[in-house]
Coordinates of C-alpha atoms and ligand atoms in Angstrom, one line a residue:
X130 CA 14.6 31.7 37.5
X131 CA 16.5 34.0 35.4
X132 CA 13.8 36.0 33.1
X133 CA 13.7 35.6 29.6
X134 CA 14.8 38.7 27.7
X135 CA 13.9 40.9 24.2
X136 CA 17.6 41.2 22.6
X137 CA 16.9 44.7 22.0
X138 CA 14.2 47.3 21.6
X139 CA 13.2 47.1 18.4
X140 CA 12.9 44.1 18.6
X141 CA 10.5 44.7 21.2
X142 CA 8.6 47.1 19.6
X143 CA 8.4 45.1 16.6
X144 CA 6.9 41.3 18.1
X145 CA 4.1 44.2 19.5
X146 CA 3.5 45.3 16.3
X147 CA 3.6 41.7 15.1
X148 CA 1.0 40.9 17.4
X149 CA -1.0 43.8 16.7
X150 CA -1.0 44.1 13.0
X151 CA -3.1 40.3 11.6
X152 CA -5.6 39.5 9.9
X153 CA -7.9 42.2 11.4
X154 CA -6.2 45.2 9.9
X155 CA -6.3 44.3 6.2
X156 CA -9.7 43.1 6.1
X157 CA -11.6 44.3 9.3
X158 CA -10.8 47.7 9.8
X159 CA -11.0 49.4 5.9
X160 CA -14.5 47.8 5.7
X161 CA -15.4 48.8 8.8
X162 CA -14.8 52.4 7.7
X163 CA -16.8 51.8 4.4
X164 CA -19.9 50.7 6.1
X165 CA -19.5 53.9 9.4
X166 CA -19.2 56.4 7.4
X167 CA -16.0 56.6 5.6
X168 CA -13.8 59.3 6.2
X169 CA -15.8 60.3 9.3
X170 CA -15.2 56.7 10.9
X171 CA -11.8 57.9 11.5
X172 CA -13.2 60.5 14.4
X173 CA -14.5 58.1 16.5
X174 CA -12.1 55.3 15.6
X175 CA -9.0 57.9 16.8
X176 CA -11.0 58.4 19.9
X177 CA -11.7 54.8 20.3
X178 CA -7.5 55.0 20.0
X179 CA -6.6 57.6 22.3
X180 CA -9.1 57.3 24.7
X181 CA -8.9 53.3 25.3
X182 CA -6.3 52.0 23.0
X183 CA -3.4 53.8 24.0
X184 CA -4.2 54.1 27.6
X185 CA -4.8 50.5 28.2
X186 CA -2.1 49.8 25.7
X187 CA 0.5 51.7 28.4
X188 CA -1.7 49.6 31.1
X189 CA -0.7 46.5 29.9
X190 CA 3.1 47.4 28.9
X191 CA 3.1 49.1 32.6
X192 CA 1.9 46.2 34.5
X193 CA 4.1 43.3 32.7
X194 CA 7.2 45.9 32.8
X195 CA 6.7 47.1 36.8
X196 CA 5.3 43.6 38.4
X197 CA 8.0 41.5 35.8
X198 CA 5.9 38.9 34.8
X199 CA 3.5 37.3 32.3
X200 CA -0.1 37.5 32.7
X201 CA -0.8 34.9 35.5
X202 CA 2.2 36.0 37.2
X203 CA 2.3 40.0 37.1
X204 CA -1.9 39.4 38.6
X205 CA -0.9 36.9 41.4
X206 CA 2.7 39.7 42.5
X207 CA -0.9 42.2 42.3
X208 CA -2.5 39.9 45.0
X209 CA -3.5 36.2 45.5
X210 CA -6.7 36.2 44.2
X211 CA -6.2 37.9 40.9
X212 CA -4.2 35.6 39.7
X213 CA -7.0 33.6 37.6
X214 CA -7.6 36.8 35.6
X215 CA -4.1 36.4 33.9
X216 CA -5.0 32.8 33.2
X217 CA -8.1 33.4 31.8
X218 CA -7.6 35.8 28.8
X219 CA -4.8 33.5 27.5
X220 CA -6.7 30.9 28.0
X221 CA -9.7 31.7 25.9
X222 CA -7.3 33.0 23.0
X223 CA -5.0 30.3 23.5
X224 CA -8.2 27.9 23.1
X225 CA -10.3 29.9 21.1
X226 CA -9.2 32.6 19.1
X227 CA -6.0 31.3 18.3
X228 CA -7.2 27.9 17.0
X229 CA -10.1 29.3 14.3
X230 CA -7.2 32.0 13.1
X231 CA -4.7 29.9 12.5
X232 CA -7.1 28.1 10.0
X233 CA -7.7 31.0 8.3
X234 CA -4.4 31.6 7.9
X235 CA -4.3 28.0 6.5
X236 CA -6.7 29.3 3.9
X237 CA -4.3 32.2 3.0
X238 CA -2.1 29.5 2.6
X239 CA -4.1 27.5 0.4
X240 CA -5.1 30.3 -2.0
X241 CA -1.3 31.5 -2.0
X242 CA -1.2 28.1 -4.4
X243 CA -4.2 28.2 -5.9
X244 CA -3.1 32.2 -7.2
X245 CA -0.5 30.6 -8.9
X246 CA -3.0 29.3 -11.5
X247 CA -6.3 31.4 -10.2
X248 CA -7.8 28.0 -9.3
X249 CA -11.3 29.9 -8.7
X250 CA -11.9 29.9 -12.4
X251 CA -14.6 31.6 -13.5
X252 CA -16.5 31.9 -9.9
X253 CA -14.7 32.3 -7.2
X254 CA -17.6 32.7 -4.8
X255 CA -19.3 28.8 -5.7
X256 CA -15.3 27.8 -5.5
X257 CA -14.9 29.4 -1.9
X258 CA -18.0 28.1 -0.3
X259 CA -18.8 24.6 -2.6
X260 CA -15.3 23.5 -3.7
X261 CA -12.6 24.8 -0.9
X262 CA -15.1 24.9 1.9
X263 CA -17.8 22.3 0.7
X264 CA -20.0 24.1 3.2
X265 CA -22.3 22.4 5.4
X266 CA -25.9 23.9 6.5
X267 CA -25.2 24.6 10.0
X268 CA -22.8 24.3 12.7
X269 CA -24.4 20.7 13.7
X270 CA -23.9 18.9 9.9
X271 CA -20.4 18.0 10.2
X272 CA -19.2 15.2 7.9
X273 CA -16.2 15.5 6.1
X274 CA -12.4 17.1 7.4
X275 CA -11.0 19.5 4.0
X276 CA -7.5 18.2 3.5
X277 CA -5.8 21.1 2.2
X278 CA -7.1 23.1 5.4
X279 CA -6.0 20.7 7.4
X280 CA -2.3 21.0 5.2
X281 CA -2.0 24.5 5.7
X282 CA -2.8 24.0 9.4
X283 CA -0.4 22.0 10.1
X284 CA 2.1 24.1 8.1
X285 CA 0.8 27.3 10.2
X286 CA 1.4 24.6 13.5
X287 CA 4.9 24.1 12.1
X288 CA 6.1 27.0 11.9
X289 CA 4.5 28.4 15.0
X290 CA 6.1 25.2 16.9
X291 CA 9.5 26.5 15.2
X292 CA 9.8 30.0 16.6
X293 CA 8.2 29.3 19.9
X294 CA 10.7 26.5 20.9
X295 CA 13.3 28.9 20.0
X296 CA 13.0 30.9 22.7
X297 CA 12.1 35.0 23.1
X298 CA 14.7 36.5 21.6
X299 CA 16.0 33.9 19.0
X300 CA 12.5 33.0 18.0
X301 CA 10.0 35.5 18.5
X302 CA 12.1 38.4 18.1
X303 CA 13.9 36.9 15.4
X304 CA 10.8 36.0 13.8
X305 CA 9.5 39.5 14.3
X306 CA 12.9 41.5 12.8
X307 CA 12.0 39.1 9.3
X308 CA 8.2 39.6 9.2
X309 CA 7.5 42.8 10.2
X310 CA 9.9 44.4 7.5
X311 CA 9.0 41.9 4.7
X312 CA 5.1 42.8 5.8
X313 CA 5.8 46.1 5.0
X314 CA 7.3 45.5 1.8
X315 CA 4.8 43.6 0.4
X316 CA 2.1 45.7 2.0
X317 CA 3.4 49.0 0.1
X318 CA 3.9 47.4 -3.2
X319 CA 0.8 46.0 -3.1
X320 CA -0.7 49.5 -2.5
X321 CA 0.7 51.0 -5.0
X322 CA 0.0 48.5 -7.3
X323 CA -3.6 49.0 -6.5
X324 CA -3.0 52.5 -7.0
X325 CA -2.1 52.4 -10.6
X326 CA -5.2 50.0 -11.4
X327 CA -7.7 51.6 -13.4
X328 CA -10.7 53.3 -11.3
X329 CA -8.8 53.2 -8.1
X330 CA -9.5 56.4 -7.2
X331 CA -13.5 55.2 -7.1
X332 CA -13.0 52.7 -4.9
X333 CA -10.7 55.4 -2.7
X334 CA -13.7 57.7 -2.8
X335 CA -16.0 55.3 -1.6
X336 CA -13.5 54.4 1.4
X337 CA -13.1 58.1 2.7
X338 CA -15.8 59.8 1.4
X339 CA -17.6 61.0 4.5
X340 CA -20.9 60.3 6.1
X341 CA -21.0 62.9 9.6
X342 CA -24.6 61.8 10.2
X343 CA -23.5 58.4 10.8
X344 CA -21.6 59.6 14.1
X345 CA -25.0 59.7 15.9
X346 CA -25.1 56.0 15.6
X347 CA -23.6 54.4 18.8
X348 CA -23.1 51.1 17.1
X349 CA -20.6 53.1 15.3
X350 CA -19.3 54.1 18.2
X351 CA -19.5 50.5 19.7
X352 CA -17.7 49.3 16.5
X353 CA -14.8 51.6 16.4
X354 CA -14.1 50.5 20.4
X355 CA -14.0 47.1 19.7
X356 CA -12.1 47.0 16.8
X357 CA -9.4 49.4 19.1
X358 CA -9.4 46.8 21.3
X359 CA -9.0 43.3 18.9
X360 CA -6.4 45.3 16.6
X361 CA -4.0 46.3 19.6
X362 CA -4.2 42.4 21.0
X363 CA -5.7 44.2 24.2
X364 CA -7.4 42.2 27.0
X365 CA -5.3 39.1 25.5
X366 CA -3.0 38.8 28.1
X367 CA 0.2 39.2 25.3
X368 CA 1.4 43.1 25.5
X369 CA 1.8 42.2 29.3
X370 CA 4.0 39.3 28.6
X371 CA 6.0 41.0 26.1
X372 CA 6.8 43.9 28.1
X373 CA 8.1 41.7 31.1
X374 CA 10.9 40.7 28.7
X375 CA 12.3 44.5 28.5
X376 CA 15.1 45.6 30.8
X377 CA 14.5 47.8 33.8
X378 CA 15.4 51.4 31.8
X379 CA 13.0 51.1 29.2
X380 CA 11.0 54.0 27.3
X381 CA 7.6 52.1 28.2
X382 CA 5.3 54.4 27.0
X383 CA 6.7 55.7 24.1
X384 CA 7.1 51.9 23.2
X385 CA 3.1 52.0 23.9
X386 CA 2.5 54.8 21.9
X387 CA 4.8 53.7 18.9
X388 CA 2.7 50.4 18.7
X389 CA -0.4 51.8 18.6
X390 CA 0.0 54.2 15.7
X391 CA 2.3 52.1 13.9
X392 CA -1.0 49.9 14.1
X393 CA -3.3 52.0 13.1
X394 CA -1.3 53.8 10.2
X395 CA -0.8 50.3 8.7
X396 CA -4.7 49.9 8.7
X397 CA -5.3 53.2 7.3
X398 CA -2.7 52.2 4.3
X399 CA -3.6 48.4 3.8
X400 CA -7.3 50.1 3.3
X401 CA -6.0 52.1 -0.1
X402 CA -4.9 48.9 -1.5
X403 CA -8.0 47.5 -0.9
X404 CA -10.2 49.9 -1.7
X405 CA -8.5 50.2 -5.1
X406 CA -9.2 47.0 -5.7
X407 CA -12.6 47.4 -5.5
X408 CA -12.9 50.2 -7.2
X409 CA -10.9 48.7 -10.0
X410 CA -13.6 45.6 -10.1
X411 CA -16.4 48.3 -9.9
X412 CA -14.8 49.9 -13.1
X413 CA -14.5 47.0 -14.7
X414 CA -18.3 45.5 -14.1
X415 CA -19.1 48.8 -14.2
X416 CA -21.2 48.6 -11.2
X417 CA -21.2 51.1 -8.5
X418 CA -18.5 50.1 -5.7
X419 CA -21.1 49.3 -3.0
X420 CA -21.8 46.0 -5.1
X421 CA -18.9 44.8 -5.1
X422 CA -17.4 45.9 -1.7
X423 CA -17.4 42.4 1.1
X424 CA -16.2 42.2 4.4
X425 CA -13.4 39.9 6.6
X426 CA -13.5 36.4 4.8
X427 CA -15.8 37.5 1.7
X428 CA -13.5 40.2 1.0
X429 CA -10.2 38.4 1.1
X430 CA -11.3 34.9 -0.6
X431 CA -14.2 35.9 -3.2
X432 CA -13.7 39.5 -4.1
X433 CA -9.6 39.2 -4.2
X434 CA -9.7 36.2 -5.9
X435 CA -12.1 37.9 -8.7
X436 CA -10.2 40.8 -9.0
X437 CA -6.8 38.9 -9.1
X438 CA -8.7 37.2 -12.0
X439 CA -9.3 40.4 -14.1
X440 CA -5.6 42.1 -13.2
X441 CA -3.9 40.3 -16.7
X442 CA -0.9 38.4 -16.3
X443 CA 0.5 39.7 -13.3
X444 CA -2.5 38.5 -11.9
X445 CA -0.7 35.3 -9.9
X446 CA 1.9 37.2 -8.9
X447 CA -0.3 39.8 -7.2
X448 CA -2.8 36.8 -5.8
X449 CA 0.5 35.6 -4.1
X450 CA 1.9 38.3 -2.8
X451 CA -1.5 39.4 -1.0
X452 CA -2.1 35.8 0.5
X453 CA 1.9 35.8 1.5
X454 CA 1.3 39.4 3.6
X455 CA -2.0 37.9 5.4
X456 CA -0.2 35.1 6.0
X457 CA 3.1 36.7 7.1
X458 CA 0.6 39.1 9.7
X459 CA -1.0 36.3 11.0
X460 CA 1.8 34.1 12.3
X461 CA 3.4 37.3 13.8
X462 CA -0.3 37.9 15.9
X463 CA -1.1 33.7 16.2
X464 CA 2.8 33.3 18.3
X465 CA 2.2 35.9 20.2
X466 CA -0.5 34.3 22.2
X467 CA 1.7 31.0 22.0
X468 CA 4.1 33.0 23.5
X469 CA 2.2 34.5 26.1
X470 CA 0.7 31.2 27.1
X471 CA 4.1 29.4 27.1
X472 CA 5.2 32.1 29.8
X473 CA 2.5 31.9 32.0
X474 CA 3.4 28.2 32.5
X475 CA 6.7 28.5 32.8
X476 CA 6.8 31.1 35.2
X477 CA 4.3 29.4 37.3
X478 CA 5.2 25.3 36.5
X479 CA 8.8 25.5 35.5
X480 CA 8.1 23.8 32.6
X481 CA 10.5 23.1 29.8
X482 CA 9.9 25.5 27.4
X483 CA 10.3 22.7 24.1
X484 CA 7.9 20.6 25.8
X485 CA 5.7 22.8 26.3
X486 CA 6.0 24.7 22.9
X487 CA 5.0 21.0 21.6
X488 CA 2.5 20.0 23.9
X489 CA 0.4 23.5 22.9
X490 CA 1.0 23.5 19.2
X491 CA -0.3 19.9 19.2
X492 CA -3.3 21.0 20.8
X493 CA -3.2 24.0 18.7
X494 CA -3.5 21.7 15.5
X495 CA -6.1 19.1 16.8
X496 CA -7.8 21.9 18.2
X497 CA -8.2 23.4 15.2
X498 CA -9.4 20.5 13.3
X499 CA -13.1 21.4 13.9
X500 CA -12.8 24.6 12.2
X501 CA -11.1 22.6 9.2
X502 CA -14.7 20.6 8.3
X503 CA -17.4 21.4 6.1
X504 CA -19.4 22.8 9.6
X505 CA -16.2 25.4 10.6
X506 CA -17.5 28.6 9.0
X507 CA -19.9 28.1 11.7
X508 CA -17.8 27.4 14.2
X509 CA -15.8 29.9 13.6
X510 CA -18.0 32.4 12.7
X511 CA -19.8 31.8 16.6
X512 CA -16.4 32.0 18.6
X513 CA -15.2 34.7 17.0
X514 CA -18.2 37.0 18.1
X515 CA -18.2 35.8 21.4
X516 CA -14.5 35.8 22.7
X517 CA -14.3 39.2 20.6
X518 CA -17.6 41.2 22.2
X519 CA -17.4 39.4 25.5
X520 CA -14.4 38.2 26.1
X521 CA -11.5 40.3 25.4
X522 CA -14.0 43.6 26.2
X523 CA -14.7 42.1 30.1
X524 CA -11.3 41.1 30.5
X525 CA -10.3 44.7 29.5
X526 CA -12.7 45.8 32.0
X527 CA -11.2 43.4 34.6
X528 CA -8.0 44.4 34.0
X529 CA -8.8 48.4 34.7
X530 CA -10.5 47.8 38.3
X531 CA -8.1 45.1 39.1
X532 CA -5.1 47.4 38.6
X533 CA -7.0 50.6 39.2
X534 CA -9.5 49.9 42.8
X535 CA -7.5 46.7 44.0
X536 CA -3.6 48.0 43.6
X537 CA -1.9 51.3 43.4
X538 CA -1.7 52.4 40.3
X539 CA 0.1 55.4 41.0
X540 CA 3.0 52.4 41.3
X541 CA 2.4 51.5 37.9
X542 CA 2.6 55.4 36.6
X543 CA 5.7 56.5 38.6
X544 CA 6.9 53.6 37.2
X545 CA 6.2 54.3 33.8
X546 CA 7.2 57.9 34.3
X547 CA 10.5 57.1 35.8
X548 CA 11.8 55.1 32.6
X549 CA 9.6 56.9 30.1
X550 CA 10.3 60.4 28.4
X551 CA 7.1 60.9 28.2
X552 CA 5.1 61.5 31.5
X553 CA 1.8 60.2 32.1
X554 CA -0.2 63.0 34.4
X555 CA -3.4 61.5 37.0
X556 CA -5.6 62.1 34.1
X557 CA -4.1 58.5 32.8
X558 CA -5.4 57.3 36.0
X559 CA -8.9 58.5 35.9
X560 CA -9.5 56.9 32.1
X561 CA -8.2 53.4 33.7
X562 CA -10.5 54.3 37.0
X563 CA -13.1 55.9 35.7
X564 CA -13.5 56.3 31.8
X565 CA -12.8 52.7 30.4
X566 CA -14.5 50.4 32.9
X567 CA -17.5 52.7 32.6
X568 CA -17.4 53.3 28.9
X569 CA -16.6 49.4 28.6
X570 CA -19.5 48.8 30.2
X571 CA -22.3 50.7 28.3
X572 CA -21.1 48.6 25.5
X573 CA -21.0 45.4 26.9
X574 CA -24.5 46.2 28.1
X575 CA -25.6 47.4 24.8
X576 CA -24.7 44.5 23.2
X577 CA -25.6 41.9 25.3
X578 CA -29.5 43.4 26.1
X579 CA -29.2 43.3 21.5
X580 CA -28.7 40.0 21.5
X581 CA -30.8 38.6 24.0
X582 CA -33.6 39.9 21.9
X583 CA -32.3 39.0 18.9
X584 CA -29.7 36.2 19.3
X585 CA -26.4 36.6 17.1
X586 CA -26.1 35.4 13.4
X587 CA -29.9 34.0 13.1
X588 CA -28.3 31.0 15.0
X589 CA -30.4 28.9 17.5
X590 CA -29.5 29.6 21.3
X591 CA -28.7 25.8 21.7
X592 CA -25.5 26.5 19.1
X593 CA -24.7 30.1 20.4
X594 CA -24.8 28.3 23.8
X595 CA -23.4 25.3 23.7
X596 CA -20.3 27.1 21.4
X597 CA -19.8 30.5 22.0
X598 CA -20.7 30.9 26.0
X599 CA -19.1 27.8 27.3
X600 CA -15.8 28.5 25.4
X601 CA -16.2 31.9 27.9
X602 CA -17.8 29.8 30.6
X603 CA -14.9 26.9 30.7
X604 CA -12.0 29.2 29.9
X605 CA -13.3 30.8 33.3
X606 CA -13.1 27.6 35.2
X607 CA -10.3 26.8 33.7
X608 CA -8.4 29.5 34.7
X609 CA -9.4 29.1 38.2
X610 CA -8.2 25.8 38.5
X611 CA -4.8 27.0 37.1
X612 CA -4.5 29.4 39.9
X613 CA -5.3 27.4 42.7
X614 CA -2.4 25.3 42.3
X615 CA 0.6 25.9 44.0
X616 CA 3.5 27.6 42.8
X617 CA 6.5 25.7 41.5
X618 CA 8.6 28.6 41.3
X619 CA 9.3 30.9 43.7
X620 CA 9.0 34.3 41.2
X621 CA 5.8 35.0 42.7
X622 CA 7.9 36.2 45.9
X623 CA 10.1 38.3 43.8
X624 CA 9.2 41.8 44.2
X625 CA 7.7 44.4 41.6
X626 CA 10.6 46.9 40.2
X627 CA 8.0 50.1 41.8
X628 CA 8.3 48.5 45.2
X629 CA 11.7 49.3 45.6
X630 CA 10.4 53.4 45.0
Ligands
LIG206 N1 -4.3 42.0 16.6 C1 -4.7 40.8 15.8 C2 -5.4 41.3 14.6 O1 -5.9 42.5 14.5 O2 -5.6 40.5 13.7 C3 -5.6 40.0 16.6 C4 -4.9 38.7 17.2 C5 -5.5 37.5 16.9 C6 -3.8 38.8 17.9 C7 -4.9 36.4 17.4 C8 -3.2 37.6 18.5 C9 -3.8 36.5 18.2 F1 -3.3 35.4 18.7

């Protein structure tokens, strides 16, 4: 079967960034630096970047580009009995990740209306949790389904269902050349907006300012890895898939390295913007920033909205143009895992790729439903730790002594060094040997021998069981299941472009 192909580089380079930049760089990653310490997050967090971001980063583009194929595929040309560990990362995003994002991308979508007449009122925390949500009291009290969740859902499905069934480069790529630009638009206006707001320069203080004793914390440490790894899409199973889609001469690892700061620069801006907000609101209660500062959800639908409130009359205009760029960085991250999944099939099952883009985002949607009742903050809130500290960190870990013990990854660097300008020396090697899977390790350990002492969130270990470890638990089956059918195609016999060396 003739591979699917990127229609150029850039647009490449862009549906990685697409993927990379979401949800988790606007709101995750500036808080993040609040809380560790400011300006002096940033030396761990470039650590986390060089160390494990970028190196797994070129992993991933190395293996999709050298074995040609998507997750499930580029594992099986590795050997037979790999081949469940490309299943089983898509399979938990595909079914878990992807499903509670794309609801909060319905709620972007929901409060780009609402900014048009700053339907929060007066207090837009009792509107978020009471009115939009109507929040239950635990992940068990289910009762009612929120109808304009379940709207913007279906508009996020829509669209996904669009662009995927029209194929890599005129859907995906396409998508990717409109969104990524407009992103950055609307991400630098919005910055400099913020700029000119009264007291930004507080909140920007607070964001930088830094605290050097909080580097002797390893959960600091432990926090700046894993946010590397969720920001880059890594251990996802997508950066391989995208990378099977570029031609044999292909500047790989420039590509890689590209991506990653593109990544992280857009984090460090969108973290100005936000932190003038908050300085702004600080000014304006006059309160120190640190009572006003909220992370992930809090941040974009209590403190945003209240600040939107107190801008004047350009108020709407700058609600909607901050819910439009978290929506617009969302879909570019929620197709890529459509995407990715939608290969593995087809280069296993020879499946029609509009079927099958309608089949998923109909499971996507009803899938999704749960995190659209009055219960889903739970929900969410549950599968998002575990796919995210479990998950995607063992997968990662996988991935390394899969490619690293079990195959030559010497292929996999000549390979890269042959197409690359830039030349990977053995020392890349040793990080995916050595470093990562033992590094990884320590803080999958640390966190796991954490929470068995004191379980995640205050919930009970009947709702972090029955949740969070059987969405990890079944995903695992699952993908074993996947793998042990047979083949329907015969690119598993094709050969890897390094065996021909
Ligand atoms: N890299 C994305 C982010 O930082 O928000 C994470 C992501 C989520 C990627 C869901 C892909 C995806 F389907």
């Amino acid at each position: 079967m003739k591979r699917n192909m990127w229609g150029s580089r850039l647009g490449f380079v862009l549906a990685a960034i697409g993927s990379a930049i979401g949800l988790g760089n606007i709101w995750r990653f500036p808080y993040l630096c609040y809380e560790n310490g400011g300006g002096a997050f940033l030396i761990p967090y470039l650590i986390a970047l060089f160390t494990a971001g970028i190196p797994l980063l070129i992993l991933e583009f190395g293996v999709g580009h050298e074995r040609i194929g998507s997750a499930p595929l580029a594992f099986r040309k590795i050997d037979k009995k790999w081949e469940w560990l490309g299943w089983w990362p898509l399979l938990f995003t595909m079914f878990g990740i992807v499903l509670y994002y794309s609801v909060v991308i319905a709620w972007c979508i929901d409060f780009l209306f609402y900014s048009v007449k700053l339907s929060w009122g007066a207090d837009a925390e009792a509107f978020f949790f009471k009115q939009f949500l109507q929040l239950s009291s635990g992940p068990t009290e289910i009762s009612t389904i929120r109808t304009p969740i379940l709207f913007g859902l279906l508009g996020v499905w829509s669209l996904t269902w669009v662009i995927i069934m029209r194929g890599v480069s005129k859907g995906v790529e396409l998508a990717n050349m409109i969104f990524m630009p407009l992103l950055f638009v609307l991400t630098l206006a919005l910055v400099f907006w913020s700029l000119s707001l009264e007291g930004a320069m507080t909140g920007i203080a607070a964001y930088l300012k830094p605290d050097f004793t909080k580097l002797t914390d390893p959960n600091v440490w432990v926090s700046a890895y894993g946010q590397i790894f969720f920001t880059l899409s890594l251990g996802f199973g997508i950066m391989i898939t995208y990378a099977s889609y570029m031609p044999e001469k292909s500047n790989m690892t420039g590509s890689a390295l590209i991506t990653a700061l593109v990544n992280s620069g857009f984090s460090l801006v969108s973290g100005f913007g936000v932190f003038s907000i908050l300085g702004f609101m600080a000014t304006t209660q006059q309160v120190p920033v640190d009572e006003v500062v909220k992370e992930s959800i809090g941040l974009a639908f209590i403190v945003y909205p209240k600040a939107i409130s107190m801008i004047g009359d350009f108020g709407p205009m700058f609600g909607m143009l901050f819910f439009l760029s978290l929506t617009v960085a969302g879909v570019s991250s929620a197709i890529s895992i459509v995407e990715a999944f939608v290969s593995g099939v087809e280069d296993k099952f020879s499946i029609n790729r509009k079927m099958l883009a309608t089949v998923l985002c109909f499971f996507g949607f009803t899938g999704g439903v749960i995190f659209t009742t009055n219960g889903g903050l739970f929900w969410l809130d549950i599968v998002d730790h575990f796919i995210n500290n479990y998950g995607l960190v063992l997968a990662g870990i996988l991935e390394c002594i899969v490619v690293g013990w079990f195959f030559n990854l010497d292929q996999i660097r000549k390979h890269l060094n042959k197409v690359s300008k830039i030349q990977l020396g053995p020392w890349w090697s040793w990080i995916i040997k050595l470093f990562l899977p033992l590094s990884l390790s320590v803080i999958l350990l640390n966190q796991l021998v954490r929470e068995l002492s004191t379980p995640y969130g205050g919930y009970t270990w009947a709702s972090l069981i029955g949740i969070g470890w059987s969405w990890i638990v079944i995903s695992f089956l699952v993908a074993f299941i996947l793998a042990a059918q047979p083949w329907r195609t015969n690119n598993h016999l094709e050969k890897g472009r390094g065996d021909e060396l």
